[in-house]
Coordinates of C-alpha atoms in Angstrom, one line a residue:
M262 CA 24.9 -21.6 73.4
V263 CA 26.2 -18.2 72.9
P264 CA 25.0 -17.7 69.5
S265 CA 21.4 -18.8 70.7
V266 CA 21.5 -16.3 73.5
L267 CA 22.6 -13.5 71.3
F268 CA 19.7 -14.4 68.8
L269 CA 17.3 -13.7 71.7
F270 CA 18.7 -10.1 72.0
Y271 CA 18.5 -9.5 68.0
D272 CA 16.6 -6.4 67.2
F273 CA 14.0 -7.6 64.6
S274 CA 12.6 -4.0 64.2
C275 CA 15.2 -3.2 61.6
M276 CA 14.3 -6.2 59.4
E277 CA 10.6 -5.4 59.9
R278 CA 11.1 -1.8 58.6
S279 CA 13.2 -3.0 55.7
L280 CA 10.6 -5.7 54.7
K281 CA 7.7 -3.0 54.9
K282 CA 9.9 -0.7 52.7
Y283 CA 10.3 -3.4 50.1
V284 CA 6.5 -4.4 50.2
R285 CA 5.7 -0.6 49.6
I286 CA 8.0 -0.5 46.7
A287 CA 6.5 -3.7 45.3
L288 CA 2.9 -2.3 45.6
V289 CA 3.9 0.8 44.0
V290 CA 5.5 -1.0 41.0
I291 CA 2.5 -3.3 40.7
S292 CA 0.2 -0.4 40.8
F293 CA 2.1 1.4 38.1
F294 CA 2.0 -1.6 35.8
V295 CA -1.7 -2.2 36.4
I296 CA -2.6 1.6 35.7
A297 CA -0.3 1.5 32.7
Y298 CA -1.9 -1.7 31.4
F299 CA -5.5 -0.3 31.7
G300 CA -4.3 3.1 30.3
I301 CA -2.6 1.5 27.2
S302 CA -5.6 -1.0 26.6
F303 CA -8.0 2.1 26.8
I304 CA -5.8 4.0 24.1
F305 CA -5.8 0.8 21.9
V306 CA -9.6 0.5 22.2
W307 CA -10.2 4.3 21.6
R308 CA -8.1 4.1 18.4
S309 CA -10.0 1.1 17.3
I310 CA -13.4 2.6 17.5
H311 CA -12.1 6.1 16.3
P312 CA -9.8 4.9 13.4
D313 CA -8.3 7.4 10.8
K314 CA -10.8 7.6 8.0
I315 CA -9.7 6.5 4.5
F316 CA -11.4 8.3 1.6
F317 CA -11.1 7.1 -2.0
N318 CA -13.0 10.3 -3.2
R319 CA -14.5 8.6 -6.2
A320 CA -17.8 9.6 -7.8
P321 CA -20.3 7.1 -9.5
E322 CA -20.1 9.3 -12.8
E323 CA -16.4 8.2 -13.1
F324 CA -17.7 4.6 -13.6
G325 CA -20.5 5.5 -15.9
L326 CA -23.0 5.2 -13.1
K327 CA -26.0 7.4 -12.4
A328 CA -26.7 7.5 -8.6
E329 CA -29.5 8.7 -6.5
N330 CA -28.2 10.4 -3.1
V331 CA -30.1 8.5 -0.3
I332 CA -30.4 9.4 3.3
F333 CA -31.7 7.0 6.1
W334 CA -31.7 6.7 9.7
A335 CA -30.3 4.0 12.1
D336 CA -32.4 2.9 15.2
D337 CA -30.4 5.3 17.4
G338 CA -31.0 8.3 15.2
V339 CA -27.6 8.3 13.4
R340 CA -28.0 9.7 9.8
L341 CA -26.5 7.3 7.2
S342 CA -25.7 8.2 3.6
G343 CA -25.8 6.1 0.5
W344 CA -26.2 5.8 -3.1
L345 CA -28.8 4.0 -5.1
I346 CA -27.8 3.2 -8.7
G347 CA -31.1 1.8 -10.1
S348 CA -31.2 -0.4 -13.1
D349 CA -34.2 -0.7 -15.6
I350 CA -33.7 -4.3 -16.2
S351 CA -33.5 -5.1 -12.5
K352 CA -36.5 -3.4 -10.9
D353 CA -37.0 -6.0 -8.1
R354 CA -33.3 -7.1 -7.5
V355 CA -30.8 -5.0 -5.6
I356 CA -27.3 -5.8 -4.3
I357 CA -26.1 -3.9 -1.3
L358 CA -22.2 -3.4 -1.2
I359 CA -20.8 -2.8 2.1
H360 CA -17.3 -1.2 2.5
G361 CA -14.5 -2.3 4.8
Y362 CA -13.2 -0.9 8.1
A363 CA -12.2 2.7 8.0
T364 CA -13.0 3.2 4.4
E365 CA -16.2 4.5 2.6
K366 CA -18.8 3.5 0.0
S367 CA -16.8 4.6 -3.1
E368 CA -14.3 1.9 -2.3
L369 CA -16.7 -0.5 -4.1
L370 CA -17.7 1.5 -7.1
P371 CA -15.5 -0.7 -9.3
L372 CA -17.5 -3.7 -8.3
A373 CA -20.8 -1.8 -8.8
A374 CA -19.9 -1.0 -12.2
A375 CA -19.1 -4.7 -12.9
L376 CA -22.5 -5.8 -11.5
Y377 CA -24.6 -3.0 -13.2
P378 CA -27.0 -3.1 -15.1
E379 CA -27.8 -6.7 -14.3
F380 CA -28.5 -5.7 -10.9
S381 CA -29.5 -2.4 -9.1
I382 CA -26.9 -1.5 -6.6
F383 CA -27.0 0.3 -3.2
L384 CA -24.0 1.4 -1.5
F385 CA -23.9 3.2 1.7
D386 CA -21.3 4.6 4.3
Q387 CA -21.3 2.7 7.6
R388 CA -21.8 4.8 10.7
Y389 CA -18.9 7.1 11.6
F390 CA -17.3 6.6 8.1
G391 CA -17.6 8.6 4.8
A392 CA -20.5 11.0 4.7
S393 CA -22.4 9.2 7.4
E394 CA -22.8 10.4 11.0
G395 CA -21.8 8.7 14.2
T396 CA -19.2 9.4 16.8
F397 CA -17.6 6.0 16.5
T398 CA -17.7 2.6 14.9
T399 CA -19.4 -0.1 17.1
L400 CA -17.4 -2.9 15.5
G401 CA -20.5 -4.7 14.1
M402 CA -22.9 -4.3 17.0
K403 CA -25.1 -1.5 15.6
E404 CA -23.9 -1.8 12.1
R405 CA -26.0 -5.0 11.5
G406 CA -29.1 -3.0 12.4
D407 CA -28.0 -0.2 10.2
L408 CA -27.9 -2.6 7.2
S409 CA -31.4 -3.6 8.0
R410 CA -32.6 -0.1 8.0
G411 CA -31.1 0.3 4.6
I412 CA -33.2 -2.7 3.5
D413 CA -36.3 -1.1 5.0
F414 CA -35.6 1.8 2.7
L415 CA -35.1 -0.4 -0.4
T416 CA -38.1 -2.5 0.2
G417 CA -40.5 0.0 1.6
R418 CA -39.9 3.1 -0.5
K419 CA -38.3 1.6 -3.7
G420 CA -40.2 -1.8 -3.9
Y421 CA -37.2 -4.1 -4.2
S422 CA -38.2 -7.6 -3.1
R423 CA -35.0 -9.7 -3.7
I424 CA -32.0 -8.4 -1.6
G425 CA -28.5 -9.6 -2.0
V426 CA -25.5 -8.4 0.1
F427 CA -21.7 -8.3 -0.5
G428 CA -19.5 -7.2 2.2
N429 CA -15.8 -6.5 2.3
S430 CA -13.6 -7.2 5.3
F431 CA -15.5 -5.4 8.2
G432 CA -18.5 -5.1 5.8
G433 CA -18.4 -8.8 5.4
A434 CA -18.7 -9.4 9.1
V435 CA -21.7 -6.9 9.3
A436 CA -23.3 -8.7 6.5
L437 CA -23.1 -11.9 8.3
L438 CA -24.5 -10.6 11.4
A439 CA -27.4 -9.0 9.7
A440 CA -28.3 -12.1 7.5
A441 CA -28.5 -14.2 10.7
E442 CA -31.4 -11.8 11.8
D443 CA -32.9 -10.4 8.8
T444 CA -34.7 -13.0 6.5
R445 CA -35.2 -10.4 3.7
I446 CA -31.6 -11.1 2.6
V447 CA -31.8 -13.8 0.1
A448 CA -28.1 -14.3 -1.0
L449 CA -25.0 -13.2 0.7
A450 CA -21.2 -12.9 -0.2
S451 CA -18.6 -12.1 2.5
Y452 CA -15.0 -11.5 1.7
G453 CA -12.3 -11.3 4.3
A454 CA -14.8 -11.0 7.3
F455 CA -13.3 -11.7 10.8
S456 CA -14.5 -14.5 12.9
D457 CA -15.0 -12.6 16.2
I458 CA -13.7 -9.6 18.0
K459 CA -11.5 -11.5 20.4
S460 CA -9.8 -13.4 17.5
I461 CA -8.8 -10.1 15.9
G462 CA -7.1 -9.0 19.2
H463 CA -5.1 -12.3 19.2
E464 CA -4.0 -11.9 15.7
K465 CA -3.2 -8.2 16.0
Y466 CA -1.1 -8.6 19.2
A467 CA 0.2 -12.0 18.5
T468 CA 3.9 -10.7 18.9
L469 CA 3.2 -9.9 22.6
G470 CA 3.2 -13.6 23.5
I471 CA 1.3 -14.5 26.6
A472 CA 1.3 -10.9 27.5
R473 CA -1.5 -10.4 24.9
Y474 CA -4.1 -12.4 27.0
P475 CA -4.4 -9.9 29.9
L476 CA -4.3 -7.0 27.3
I477 CA -7.0 -8.4 25.3
R478 CA -9.3 -9.1 28.3
T479 CA -8.7 -5.6 29.5
M480 CA -9.5 -4.1 25.9
L481 CA -12.8 -6.2 26.0
F482 CA -13.6 -4.8 29.3
W483 CA -13.2 -1.2 27.8
I484 CA -15.2 -2.0 24.6
K485 CA -18.0 -3.3 26.7
F486 CA -17.9 -0.2 28.9
L487 CA -17.8 2.3 25.9
I488 CA -20.0 0.4 23.4
G489 CA -21.7 -2.7 24.9
N490 CA -21.2 -6.5 24.7
V491 CA -19.6 -6.8 21.2
E492 CA -18.5 -10.2 22.0
K493 CA -22.1 -11.5 21.8
Y494 CA -22.1 -10.5 18.1
S495 CA -19.9 -13.0 16.5
P496 CA -19.8 -13.3 12.8
V497 CA -18.6 -17.1 13.0
R498 CA -21.4 -17.9 15.4
A499 CA -23.9 -15.9 13.2
M500 CA -23.3 -18.3 10.3
T501 CA -24.9 -21.1 12.0
N502 CA -28.2 -19.2 11.9
I503 CA -28.0 -18.2 8.1
R504 CA -30.4 -20.0 6.0
V505 CA -29.6 -18.5 2.5
P506 CA -26.6 -19.1 0.1
V507 CA -23.4 -17.7 1.5
L508 CA -20.2 -17.2 -0.7

């Protein structure tokens, strides 16, 4: 009976103050981790769309090739730079070679030399890379249209009617995205292309375990905010709309 009576006179205000203190601490800790998560994910995305550029600094002449310097423009006005290596025995057929992520067009000059003179060859720097302009890469979203503008140049100004495309890595993904929309591409080879942007994230941050799931979702949020809905442009889904031979 006595303990029950003492319980009635217990000062709960002290417990309430302690509880509020711990709640405030918990909220501060949670807020810190949320802000840190958003901050770290933003830095990862920023680095992904502004990677360090890799230059091979090769020239066509080193491979016995004579190239015409070409300038063409993307839909949003970005200036794109390329080389056209015309062949006298292939006046209607041209193969477009698209370099990989962070590199530039001279990466594929050895392949160009192997294909010439059976085919005319067109190499160009994707936006942001090499000699092309652009403030960042859009991870395939705008690059697919850039490829089509290159095809406009080849068909409209140079008279090529049969267009083949080879893409390496990131270039392979761009080639798949473009071929799903541009019927002027009659043959396609894609080497080492990624399936979609989300899969890249899960592969790259696999060591984080389950922590990678919220990180990737946050990164996709930043990508959509900075670039647009890149998830919409999935190379693996694009393949279902391609009606030409694919290697």
